[in-house]
Short mmCIF file of C-alpha atoms and ligand atoms in Angstrom, two decimals:
data_model
loop_
_atom_site.label_atom_id
_atom_site.label_comp_id
_atom_site.label_asym_id
_atom_site.label_seq_id
_atom_site.Cartn_x
_atom_site.Cartn_y
_atom_site.Cartn_z
CA UNK A 1 9.84 -12.13 -15.74
CA UNK A 2 7.49 -11.07 -17.77
CA UNK A 3 4.80 -7.52 -17.31
CA UNK A 4 2.99 -7.87 -14.01
CA UNK A 5 1.09 -4.88 -14.32
CA UNK A 6 -0.14 -2.31 -16.65
CA UNK A 7 -1.74 1.10 -15.93
CA UNK A 8 -4.41 1.82 -18.56
CA UNK A 9 -5.07 5.37 -19.64
CA UNK A 10 -7.90 6.85 -17.46
CA UNK A 11 -10.44 9.71 -17.97
CA UNK A 12 -13.55 10.85 -16.46
CA UNK A 13 -16.38 11.97 -18.25
CA UNK A 14 -20.03 12.71 -18.51
CA UNK A 15 -21.29 11.79 -22.18
CA UNK A 16 -24.36 9.58 -22.30
CA UNK A 17 -23.76 6.43 -21.38
CA UNK A 18 -24.68 4.83 -25.11
CA UNK A 19 -21.84 7.17 -26.60
CA UNK A 20 -18.89 5.83 -23.82
CA UNK A 21 -16.01 4.24 -25.79
CA UNK A 22 -15.72 0.79 -24.11
CA UNK A 23 -16.90 -2.83 -24.78
CA UNK A 24 -17.78 -3.57 -21.42
CA UNK A 25 -20.08 -1.73 -19.27
CA UNK A 26 -19.76 -1.73 -15.09
CA UNK A 27 -22.85 -0.49 -13.78
CA UNK A 28 -22.94 -0.29 -9.74
CA UNK A 29 -26.31 -0.63 -8.63
CA UNK A 30 -27.65 0.18 -4.81
CA UNK A 31 -30.49 -2.06 -3.49
CA UNK A 32 -33.80 -1.41 -4.82
CA UNK A 33 -32.40 0.57 -7.77
CA UNK A 34 -34.50 2.51 -10.02
CA UNK A 35 -31.68 3.23 -12.01
CA UNK A 36 -33.08 6.91 -12.19
CA UNK A 37 -32.12 8.61 -15.26
CA UNK A 38 -30.50 6.07 -16.47
CA UNK A 39 -33.34 3.99 -17.15
CA UNK A 40 -32.21 3.29 -21.06
CA UNK A 41 -29.51 0.82 -19.70
CA UNK A 42 -32.27 -1.75 -18.62
CA UNK A 43 -33.58 -1.51 -22.11
CA UNK A 44 -30.29 -1.52 -23.31
CA UNK A 45 -29.72 -5.06 -21.63
CA UNK A 46 -33.09 -6.02 -23.45
CA UNK A 47 -34.83 -5.80 -19.81
CA UNK A 48 -32.76 -8.45 -18.21
CA UNK A 49 -31.90 -6.54 -15.42
CA UNK A 50 -35.65 -5.60 -14.41
CA UNK A 51 -36.28 -9.11 -14.93
CA UNK A 52 -33.49 -10.68 -12.96
CA UNK A 53 -34.82 -8.13 -10.16
CA UNK A 54 -38.59 -9.90 -10.62
CA UNK A 55 -36.81 -13.32 -10.37
CA UNK A 56 -35.33 -12.22 -7.40
CA UNK A 57 -32.26 -13.20 -9.32
CA UNK A 58 -30.52 -10.09 -8.07
CA UNK A 59 -31.12 -7.55 -5.78
CA UNK A 60 -27.87 -5.13 -5.52
CA UNK A 61 -26.44 -6.54 -2.33
CA UNK A 62 -22.65 -5.61 -1.87
CA UNK A 63 -20.31 -7.21 -4.26
CA UNK A 64 -23.64 -9.28 -6.26
CA UNK A 65 -22.76 -9.83 -9.73
CA UNK A 66 -25.02 -9.84 -12.93
CA UNK A 67 -23.83 -10.22 -16.55
CA UNK A 68 -25.96 -8.94 -19.33
CA UNK A 69 -25.46 -8.49 -22.79
CA UNK A 70 -26.06 -4.87 -24.29
CA UNK A 71 -27.76 -3.78 -27.51
CA UNK A 72 -29.43 -1.78 -29.51
CA UNK A 73 -29.08 1.06 -31.76
CA UNK A 74 -26.00 3.51 -31.67
CA UNK A 75 -24.73 1.39 -28.21
CA UNK A 76 -20.69 1.52 -28.43
CA UNK A 77 -21.02 -1.10 -25.70
CA UNK A 78 -21.60 -5.13 -25.87
CA UNK A 79 -21.60 -6.20 -22.64
CA UNK A 80 -22.20 -5.29 -19.07
CA UNK A 81 -21.42 -6.47 -15.69
CA UNK A 82 -23.92 -4.90 -12.69
CA UNK A 83 -22.62 -5.09 -9.27
CA UNK A 84 -24.34 -4.63 -6.55
CA UNK A 85 -23.66 -1.37 -3.79
CA UNK A 86 -25.86 -2.47 -0.82
CA UNK A 87 -27.81 0.62 0.77
CA UNK A 88 -27.57 3.85 -1.04
CA UNK A 89 -26.97 5.65 2.56
CA UNK A 90 -24.38 3.23 3.72
CA UNK A 91 -21.98 3.07 0.56
CA UNK A 92 -18.01 3.85 1.07
CA UNK A 93 -15.17 4.39 -1.05
CA UNK A 94 -13.62 1.52 -0.34
CA UNK A 95 -16.55 -0.79 -1.78
CA UNK A 96 -16.42 1.30 -4.59
CA UNK A 97 -13.06 0.59 -4.63
CA UNK A 98 -13.50 -2.89 -4.86
CA UNK A 99 -16.93 -2.96 -6.82
CA UNK A 100 -14.33 -1.24 -9.89
CA UNK A 101 -11.56 -4.00 -8.99
CA UNK A 102 -14.15 -6.93 -9.70
CA UNK A 103 -15.48 -5.09 -12.59
CA UNK A 104 -11.95 -4.91 -14.17
CA UNK A 105 -10.98 -8.44 -13.34
CA UNK A 106 -14.54 -9.46 -15.05
CA UNK A 107 -13.73 -7.40 -18.17
CA UNK A 108 -9.96 -9.21 -18.69
CA UNK A 109 -11.47 -12.35 -17.77
CA UNK A 110 -13.50 -12.04 -20.60
CA UNK A 111 -11.06 -9.98 -22.82
CA UNK A 112 -12.55 -7.01 -22.88
CA UNK A 113 -9.67 -4.43 -23.10
CA UNK A 114 -11.46 -0.97 -23.24
CA UNK A 115 -13.99 -0.65 -20.16
CA UNK A 116 -16.16 2.27 -18.82
CA UNK A 117 -17.29 2.72 -15.15
CA UNK A 118 -20.56 4.44 -14.09
CA UNK A 119 -20.06 6.56 -10.80
CA UNK A 120 -23.52 6.50 -9.11
CA UNK A 121 -24.46 9.22 -6.82
CA UNK A 122 -24.57 8.38 -3.24
CA UNK A 123 -24.99 11.07 -0.31
CA UNK A 124 -22.71 9.06 1.55
CA UNK A 125 -19.43 9.86 -0.90
CA UNK A 126 -18.92 12.87 -2.66
CA UNK A 127 -18.54 12.60 -6.30
CA UNK A 128 -14.53 13.33 -6.56
CA UNK A 129 -13.94 10.49 -3.78
CA UNK A 130 -16.20 8.10 -5.67
CA UNK A 131 -14.45 8.94 -9.28
CA UNK A 132 -10.91 8.14 -7.53
CA UNK A 133 -11.85 5.42 -5.93
CA UNK A 134 -13.32 3.68 -9.27
CA UNK A 135 -10.04 4.94 -10.96
CA UNK A 136 -7.88 3.23 -8.38
CA UNK A 137 -9.91 -0.37 -8.62
CA UNK A 138 -9.90 -0.67 -11.98
CA UNK A 139 -6.47 0.14 -12.19
CA UNK A 140 -5.35 -1.67 -9.35
CA UNK A 141 -7.01 -4.86 -11.62
CA UNK A 142 -4.36 -4.90 -14.04
CA UNK A 143 -1.99 -6.83 -12.25
CA UNK A 144 -1.27 -10.10 -11.92
CA UNK A 145 1.00 -12.21 -9.76
CA UNK A 146 2.25 -14.90 -11.84
CA UNK A 147 5.49 -13.68 -13.01
CA UNK A 148 7.75 -16.30 -13.34
CA UNK A 149 5.17 -19.12 -15.28
CA UNK A 150 6.49 -19.69 -18.47
CA UNK A 151 3.31 -20.97 -20.02
CA UNK A 152 2.34 -18.85 -22.68
CA UNK A 153 -1.38 -18.13 -21.80
CA UNK A 154 -1.31 -14.70 -23.09
CA UNK A 155 -2.62 -12.24 -20.51
CA UNK A 156 -5.47 -10.08 -21.29
CA UNK A 157 -5.15 -6.43 -20.00
CA UNK A 158 -7.04 -3.35 -19.78
CA UNK A 159 -5.93 -0.46 -21.62
CA UNK A 160 -8.53 2.19 -21.51
CA UNK A 161 -10.51 2.57 -18.51
CA UNK A 162 -13.55 5.72 -19.14
CA UNK A 163 -15.12 6.60 -15.58
CA UNK A 164 -18.75 8.32 -16.20
CA UNK A 165 -20.33 10.51 -13.71
CA UNK A 166 -23.74 12.30 -14.20
CA UNK A 167 -22.73 16.11 -13.74
CA UNK A 168 -19.27 16.48 -12.99
CA UNK A 169 -15.92 15.01 -14.94
CA UNK A 170 -13.19 15.07 -12.25
CA UNK A 171 -9.65 14.54 -14.53
CA UNK A 172 -8.04 15.07 -11.35
CA UNK A 173 -9.50 12.68 -9.16
CA UNK A 174 -9.38 10.14 -12.32
CA UNK A 175 -5.62 10.73 -12.04
CA UNK A 176 -5.07 10.78 -8.57
CA UNK A 177 -6.71 7.27 -8.74
CA UNK A 178 -4.59 5.97 -11.75
CA UNK A 179 -1.51 7.02 -10.08
CA UNK A 180 -1.76 5.84 -6.82
CA UNK A 181 -2.85 2.29 -8.22
CA UNK A 182 -0.24 2.17 -10.51
CA UNK A 183 2.32 2.98 -7.32
CA UNK A 184 0.85 0.33 -5.25
CA UNK A 185 1.06 -2.57 -8.42
CA UNK A 186 4.92 -1.29 -8.19
CA UNK A 187 5.06 -2.14 -4.73
CA UNK A 188 2.94 -5.28 -5.57
CA UNK A 189 5.80 -6.51 -7.83
CA UNK A 190 8.34 -5.83 -5.88
CA UNK A 191 6.91 -7.85 -2.79
CA UNK A 192 6.34 -10.41 -4.71
CA UNK A 193 9.59 -10.73 -6.57
CA UNK A 194 11.85 -13.83 -4.61
CA UNK A 195 14.67 -13.30 -2.61
CA UNK A 196 17.51 -14.03 -4.91
CA UNK A 197 16.30 -11.76 -8.05
CA UNK A 198 15.55 -8.53 -4.88
CA UNK A 199 18.57 -8.64 -2.91
CA UNK A 200 19.66 -5.53 -0.88
CA UNK A 201 21.72 -4.16 -4.24
CA UNK A 202 18.92 -4.72 -6.54
CA UNK A 203 16.39 -3.31 -4.67
CA UNK A 204 18.49 -0.73 -4.05
CA UNK A 205 19.08 -0.15 -7.92
CA UNK A 206 15.51 -0.38 -8.85
CA UNK A 207 14.60 1.96 -5.83
CA UNK A 208 17.07 4.51 -7.85
CA UNK A 209 15.75 4.11 -11.30
CA UNK A 210 11.94 4.08 -9.98
CA UNK A 211 12.56 7.33 -7.80
CA UNK A 212 14.58 8.83 -10.43
CA UNK A 213 12.07 8.31 -13.15
CA UNK A 214 9.36 10.11 -11.02
CA UNK A 215 11.69 13.49 -10.27
CA UNK A 216 12.62 12.21 -7.02
CA UNK A 217 16.28 12.86 -5.53
CA UNK A 218 18.24 9.54 -5.20
CA UNK A 219 21.08 8.91 -2.65
CA UNK A 220 22.43 5.38 -2.16
CA UNK A 221 24.32 5.12 0.92
CA UNK A 222 26.53 1.48 0.10
CA UNK A 223 28.28 -0.78 2.94
CA UNK A 224 31.14 1.89 3.55
CA UNK A 225 28.90 5.00 4.21
CA UNK A 226 26.61 3.00 6.26
CA UNK A 227 30.37 2.03 8.15
CA UNK A 228 30.96 5.53 8.48
CA UNK A 229 27.72 6.65 9.96
CA UNK A 230 28.20 4.13 12.72
CA UNK A 231 24.97 2.10 12.08
CA UNK A 232 26.18 -0.61 13.84
CA UNK A 233 22.46 -1.93 14.34
CA UNK A 234 21.82 -2.14 10.34
CA UNK A 235 25.45 -3.13 10.00
CA UNK A 236 25.23 -6.04 12.76
CA UNK A 237 21.98 -7.26 10.82
CA UNK A 238 23.63 -7.22 7.68
CA UNK A 239 26.92 -9.29 9.04
CA UNK A 240 25.27 -12.67 8.60
CA UNK A 241 24.69 -12.01 4.72
CA UNK A 242 27.57 -12.46 2.24
CA UNK A 243 25.33 -9.35 0.10
CA UNK A 244 26.18 -6.16 1.39
CA UNK A 245 23.49 -3.48 2.73
CA UNK A 246 22.42 -0.23 1.47
CA UNK A 247 20.42 2.50 2.52
CA UNK A 248 18.03 4.10 -0.19
CA UNK A 249 17.45 7.87 0.43
CA UNK A 250 14.53 9.54 -1.36
CA UNK A 251 13.63 13.22 -1.32
CA UNK A 252 11.00 15.06 -2.52
CA UNK A 253 11.04 19.00 -2.12
CA UNK A 254 8.70 21.11 -4.41
CA UNK A 255 9.58 24.49 -5.33
CA UNK A 256 6.65 25.89 -3.57
CA UNK A 257 6.16 23.67 -0.62
CA UNK A 258 3.16 24.94 0.66
CA UNK A 259 4.31 24.30 4.39
CA UNK A 260 7.88 24.18 6.46
CA UNK A 261 7.04 20.67 7.92
CA UNK A 262 9.22 17.58 6.10
CA UNK A 263 7.74 13.91 6.38
CA UNK A 264 9.84 11.24 7.04
CA UNK A 265 8.88 8.10 6.11
CA UNK A 266 10.94 5.11 7.15
CA UNK A 267 10.53 1.60 5.55
CA UNK A 268 11.72 -1.75 6.74
CA UNK A 269 13.38 -3.28 3.76
CA UNK A 270 14.83 -6.81 4.42
CA UNK A 271 14.95 -8.49 1.21
CA UNK A 272 15.08 -11.95 3.08
CA UNK A 273 14.52 -12.82 6.67
CA UNK A 274 15.40 -16.48 7.71
CA UNK A 275 15.50 -15.46 11.10
CA UNK A 276 19.32 -14.98 11.35
CA UNK A 277 20.98 -17.55 14.36
CA UNK A 278 17.99 -17.29 16.03
CA UNK A 279 16.57 -19.17 12.69
CA UNK A 280 12.82 -19.37 11.84
CA UNK A 281 10.96 -22.80 10.86
CA UNK A 282 11.08 -23.99 7.49
CA UNK A 283 7.47 -23.94 7.51
CA UNK A 284 6.39 -20.87 5.29
CA UNK A 285 9.70 -19.58 5.42
CA UNK A 286 9.20 -18.78 1.81
CA UNK A 287 6.90 -15.79 2.95
CA UNK A 288 9.60 -13.93 4.43
CA UNK A 289 10.98 -12.35 0.80
CA UNK A 290 7.98 -10.17 1.36
CA UNK A 291 10.04 -8.92 4.41
CA UNK A 292 10.79 -5.55 2.71
CA UNK A 293 7.23 -4.46 1.97
CA UNK A 294 7.66 -1.44 4.37
CA UNK A 295 10.48 -0.02 2.00
CA UNK A 296 8.50 -0.74 -1.05
CA UNK A 297 5.28 0.77 0.55
CA UNK A 298 7.80 4.14 1.08
CA UNK A 299 9.60 3.83 -2.19
CA UNK A 300 6.09 3.92 -4.17
CA UNK A 301 4.68 6.34 -1.89
CA UNK A 302 7.08 9.01 -2.87
CA UNK A 303 6.71 8.21 -6.11
CA UNK A 304 3.20 8.85 -5.99
CA UNK A 305 4.34 11.95 -3.70
CA UNK A 306 6.12 13.64 -6.69
CA UNK A 307 4.00 12.69 -9.54
CA UNK A 308 1.04 13.94 -7.52
CA UNK A 309 2.89 17.40 -6.39
CA UNK A 310 1.68 16.98 -2.69
CA UNK A 311 1.90 20.37 -0.91
CA UNK A 312 5.01 19.17 1.80
CA UNK A 313 8.47 17.82 1.79
CA UNK A 314 9.04 14.30 2.18
CA UNK A 315 12.28 12.23 3.14
CA UNK A 316 11.96 8.19 2.09
CA UNK A 317 14.79 6.36 4.30
CA UNK A 318 14.80 2.40 2.93
CA UNK A 319 17.86 0.09 4.89
CA UNK A 320 17.87 -2.68 3.17
CA UNK A 321 19.99 -6.19 4.11
CA UNK A 322 19.38 -9.95 4.08
CA UNK A 323 18.96 -11.32 8.01
CA UNK A 324 20.93 -14.42 7.40
CA UNK A 325 23.02 -16.77 9.62
CA UNK A 326 26.05 -16.79 7.68
CA UNK A 327 29.34 -17.31 9.63
CA UNK A 328 29.80 -13.78 10.65
CA UNK A 329 26.31 -13.46 11.80
CA UNK A 330 25.53 -11.27 14.67
CA UNK A 331 25.16 -13.86 17.82
CA UNK A 332 22.09 -13.90 20.61
CA UNK A 333 23.92 -12.04 23.55
CA UNK A 334 25.89 -9.68 20.84
CA UNK A 335 25.84 -5.98 21.55
CA UNK A 336 25.15 -3.48 19.13
CA UNK A 337 26.00 0.29 19.15
CA UNK A 338 23.01 2.13 17.02
CA UNK A 339 24.54 5.59 15.21
CA UNK A 340 22.48 7.46 17.63
CA UNK A 341 24.87 5.64 20.38
CA UNK A 342 22.20 4.11 22.25
CA UNK A 343 23.43 0.07 23.19
CA UNK A 344 21.37 -2.94 22.29
CA UNK A 345 21.82 -6.38 23.91
CA UNK A 346 20.60 -8.99 20.92
CA UNK A 347 18.70 -11.34 22.45
CA UNK A 348 17.00 -12.74 19.21
CA UNK A 349 18.63 -12.22 15.77
CA UNK A 350 15.03 -12.60 14.48
CA UNK A 351 14.03 -9.03 15.93
CA UNK A 352 16.15 -7.41 13.25
CA UNK A 353 13.39 -5.09 12.18
CA UNK A 354 13.86 -2.74 14.56
CA UNK A 355 17.28 -2.39 14.45
CA UNK A 356 17.76 -1.67 10.75
CA UNK A 357 14.80 1.09 11.42
CA UNK A 358 16.24 2.38 14.03
CA UNK A 359 18.99 3.29 12.84
CA UNK A 360 17.19 4.70 9.52
CA UNK A 361 15.19 6.61 12.02
CA UNK A 362 18.11 8.48 13.26
CA UNK A 363 19.54 9.14 9.94
CA UNK A 364 15.88 10.45 8.88
CA UNK A 365 16.03 12.95 12.05
CA UNK A 366 19.46 14.01 11.18
CA UNK A 367 18.26 14.91 7.91
CA UNK A 368 15.66 17.25 9.71
CA UNK A 369 12.45 15.77 9.28
CA UNK A 370 9.74 17.20 11.67
CA UNK A 371 7.17 13.99 11.52
CA UNK A 372 8.07 10.63 11.27
CA UNK A 373 5.88 7.35 9.96
CA UNK A 374 7.65 4.18 9.74
CA UNK A 375 6.02 0.82 7.98
CA UNK A 376 7.34 -2.28 8.65
CA UNK A 377 6.38 -6.38 8.51
CA UNK A 378 7.58 -6.32 11.96
CA UNK A 379 5.90 -8.55 14.33
CA UNK A 380 3.92 -11.90 14.19
CA UNK A 381 2.18 -10.47 17.42
CA UNK A 382 0.44 -8.26 15.72
CA UNK A 383 -1.02 -10.64 12.88
CA UNK A 384 -2.36 -12.45 16.58
CA UNK A 385 -3.94 -9.15 18.08
CA UNK A 386 -5.28 -7.56 14.76
CA UNK A 387 -5.67 -10.62 11.92
CA UNK A 388 -4.62 -10.09 8.19
CA UNK A 389 -7.06 -7.29 7.26
CA UNK A 390 -5.79 -4.45 10.35
CA UNK A 391 -2.42 -2.67 10.37
CA UNK A 392 -1.49 -1.74 13.91
CA UNK A 393 -0.70 2.04 14.72
CA UNK A 394 1.55 3.08 17.53
CA UNK A 395 2.89 6.41 17.98
CA UNK A 396 2.65 9.86 19.52
CA UNK A 397 1.09 12.21 19.58
CA UNK A 398 -2.49 10.67 19.67
CA UNK A 399 -3.70 13.36 17.16
CA UNK A 400 -0.44 12.20 14.61
CA UNK A 401 -1.69 8.75 15.21
CA UNK A 402 -5.14 9.76 14.42
CA UNK A 403 -3.88 11.54 11.15
CA UNK A 404 -2.28 8.12 9.81
CA UNK A 405 -5.33 6.38 11.01
CA UNK A 406 -7.77 8.31 9.00
CA UNK A 407 -5.23 8.58 5.76
CA UNK A 408 -5.33 5.00 5.54
CA UNK A 409 -8.90 4.66 5.57
CA UNK A 410 -8.92 6.91 2.90
CA UNK A 411 -6.52 4.25 1.38
CA UNK A 412 -8.49 1.50 2.13
CA UNK A 413 -5.52 0.15 3.84
CA UNK A 414 -7.25 -0.67 7.48
CA UNK A 415 -5.68 0.43 10.64
CA UNK A 416 -6.09 0.22 14.05
CA UNK A 417 -4.38 2.32 16.98
CA UNK A 418 -2.55 0.03 19.73
CA UNK A 419 -0.98 1.57 23.05
CA UNK A 420 1.75 2.39 24.11
CA UNK A 421 2.11 3.02 27.84
CA UNK A 422 5.47 3.88 29.00
CA UNK A 423 5.40 0.81 31.45
CA UNK A 424 6.14 -1.11 28.60
CA UNK A 425 9.22 0.07 28.60
CA UNK A 426 10.39 -2.51 31.44
CA UNK A 427 9.96 -5.37 28.75
CA UNK A 428 12.84 -4.47 27.07
CA UNK A 429 15.06 -4.18 30.11
CA UNK A 430 18.75 -5.19 29.43
CA UNK A 431 21.25 -6.49 32.48
CA UNK A 432 24.47 -4.78 30.61
CA UNK A 433 22.90 -2.71 27.69
CA UNK A 434 20.63 0.48 27.39
CA UNK A 435 18.13 -2.39 26.31
CA UNK A 436 17.34 -5.03 24.88
CA UNK A 437 15.95 -6.02 21.52
CA UNK A 438 13.35 -8.78 22.36
CA UNK A 439 10.60 -8.15 25.09
CA UNK A 440 8.94 -11.72 25.00
CA UNK A 441 5.79 -13.23 23.43
CA UNK A 442 3.49 -11.38 25.99
CA UNK A 443 2.59 -7.65 23.96
CA UNK A 444 4.85 -8.46 21.54
CA UNK A 445 3.94 -6.11 18.72
CA UNK A 446 4.08 -3.21 21.35
CA UNK A 447 7.49 -3.81 22.92
CA UNK A 448 9.14 -3.89 19.10
CA UNK A 449 6.94 0.01 19.32
CA UNK A 450 8.20 0.59 22.12
CA UNK A 451 11.95 -0.28 20.50
CA UNK A 452 11.60 1.97 17.93
CA UNK A 453 10.27 4.83 20.08
CA UNK A 454 13.74 5.16 21.50
CA UNK A 455 14.77 6.48 17.78
CA UNK A 456 12.00 8.88 17.03
CA UNK A 457 13.99 11.69 19.60
CA UNK A 458 10.61 13.95 20.50
CA UNK A 459 9.31 13.83 16.76
CA UNK A 460 5.75 13.29 16.13
CA UNK A 461 5.92 9.46 15.27
CA UNK A 462 4.01 6.75 13.80
CA UNK A 463 4.90 3.31 13.37
CA UNK A 464 2.54 1.20 11.13
CA UNK A 465 2.80 -2.55 11.66
CA UNK A 466 1.99 -4.48 8.59
CA UNK A 467 2.75 -8.05 9.12
CA UNK A 468 -0.64 -9.40 8.46
CA UNK A 469 -1.85 -6.85 5.90
CA UNK A 470 1.13 -7.10 3.36
CA UNK A 471 0.29 -10.36 2.23
CA UNK A 472 -2.81 -12.35 1.14
CA UNK A 473 -2.99 -15.53 1.46
CA UNK A 474 -6.29 -16.19 -0.13
CA UNK A 475 -7.35 -14.71 -3.30
CA UNK A 476 -10.53 -12.58 -3.15
CA UNK A 477 -13.00 -11.10 -5.49
CA UNK A 478 -10.82 -7.58 -5.24
CA UNK A 479 -7.56 -9.04 -4.32
CA UNK A 480 -5.36 -10.85 -5.99
CA UNK A 481 -3.14 -13.72 -3.74
CA UNK A 482 0.04 -12.35 -2.42
CA UNK A 483 1.51 -8.98 -1.80
CA UNK A 484 -1.30 -6.27 -1.37
CA UNK A 485 1.08 -2.89 -1.40
CA UNK A 486 -0.42 -2.00 1.82
CA UNK A 487 1.27 1.35 3.10
CA UNK A 488 1.76 2.99 -0.44
CA UNK A 489 -1.70 4.66 -0.75
CA UNK A 490 -1.97 5.54 3.05
CA UNK A 491 0.99 7.14 3.34
CA UNK A 492 0.83 9.10 0.03
CA UNK A 493 -2.68 10.11 1.54
CA UNK A 494 -1.43 11.73 4.26
CA UNK A 495 1.06 13.76 2.26
CA UNK A 496 -1.43 14.85 -0.31
CA UNK A 497 -3.67 15.79 2.92
CA UNK A 498 -0.60 17.98 4.77
CA UNK A 499 -2.81 21.31 4.41
CA UNK A 500 -4.62 19.67 7.30
CA UNK A 501 -1.79 18.21 9.68
CA UNK A 502 1.33 20.24 8.60
CA UNK A 503 0.78 23.02 10.86
CA UNK A 504 -0.03 21.26 13.93
CA UNK A 505 2.50 19.37 15.98
N1 LIG B 1 9.50 -10.40 9.55
C1 LIG B 1 9.58 -11.05 11.04
C2 LIG B 1 7.56 -10.55 11.32
C3 LIG B 1 6.64 -11.36 10.48
C4 LIG B 1 6.26 -12.44 10.64
C5 LIG B 1 6.14 -10.64 9.62
C6 LIG B 1 5.24 -13.18 10.06
C7 LIG B 1 5.13 -11.31 8.65
C8 LIG B 1 4.90 -12.50 9.32
C9 LIG B 1 9.88 -10.33 11.94
O1 LIG B 1 11.51 -9.73 11.88
C10 LIG B 1 9.99 -10.96 13.41
O2 LIG B 1 10.67 -12.40 12.72
N2 LIG B 1 10.15 -10.96 14.21
C11 LIG B 1 9.79 -11.75 15.19
C12 LIG B 1 10.52 -11.20 16.74
C13 LIG B 1 10.48 -11.79 17.90
C14 LIG B 1 11.93 -12.83 17.48
C15 LIG B 1 10.62 -10.95 18.97
C16 LIG B 1 8.42 -12.39 15.71
O3 LIG B 1 7.63 -11.84 14.95
O4 LIG B 1 8.67 -13.59 15.70
MN1 LIG B 2 12.49 -11.35 11.69
ZN1 LIG B 3 11.78 -9.61 9.61
#
């Protein structure tokens, strides 16, 4: 496999635009933008910006693009992309993030390696948020999904990104954006890996290496330790495969944690989901290599949390296994006993995610976490309910769900709350065990969450179903086709923002 992402150097500056150390300028412009103090930009473009405005060829509409040369004495940049931001008062950080990705991809296409992005003032987005979003977007553009092509078309990368703000060079915000985007790219690379490469053992090995490099404490539990802990649900899923399961445990323990809280992050790590004996149809089954995206999100969020020194202790748990229909596989009707002691009647072996997560959530609780979030490509039903741009949120109390929703909004990972009324528990009634692992088609995303709730104890807990959002079927101007890295920035933003939730319950 060749390199799939590179992390450029990212700096923030207030230097005059003409002195920016870049070949390529990305100039975000609002509708009806007279460029305030920056009118020299239009002159440097040879008047092409104002001419395009007059001709009606460019109006600053959201994501609209205009290329111009840049010339003139003492101007270092040679060329510019003007990108529309829409109305100044309606700007969002996510729009800036996307504009920066559009700019970064355009620069790479033209083989410019050093770019500068201008942070334009808007009353709707504070400067530090704007600088962070631009840094994130530019670094997210430095990702390439075609990792196994042997043709030698050499890929052009960005190696330097400068964010230019008129007044305030917020180096911390730029660094936060760089780290969050780099960690998102790592998660994308892992999710794009095929199932024969990224087996549970390989996933655990890579997690250990990446986590150690970020100064996290790492423990990998093998099949023997998993058996000793009596994780019957994780072992039940793993039975059908000749690849042994693993449980990855990551710890972030800052010396001076500002809070007593311990954030527990649990991610589904199915490295390939055939469905098991309840086997899936062959059409699109190849996509099930991304069924470890929740696990990748937890790993990469933990890396970001450590590198950005979040003010709260965090524990990340990733149960990882294949779901295969081997000769020793669990069968519909089998009864599994979870590590917590609760019994489950397996009606459908394809509802495997909730099984491995249940044991992992119990383990997180046994390690003393006070707040729980799990992330999983859990149900096709969630894709039906919310589509492919919005993740489903389930949990309690509503205040904790709202914290996670707001973190996802800041991160640019859109999510929305779904109901979890007690009556839904009836969907999982079993004749012979405590409950079943499937609730039928109606409300399928909700019954999956109801199952997980059984393993959340009485902790504040949120389940994020990313089945629809983990994989982009079509490329967008701001997103490559394939794994999206959804969840990484949400979980990291949540931990970074612990001051606003850690003392509540
Ligand atoms: N990994 C799948 C969910 C999934 C489906 C993710 C489509 C992405 C796209 C999960 O393990 C699964 O198979 N869920 C079943 C549950 C059912 C058997 C109750 C589903 O959604 O069909
Ligand atoms: Mn499945
Ligand atoms: Zn699955």
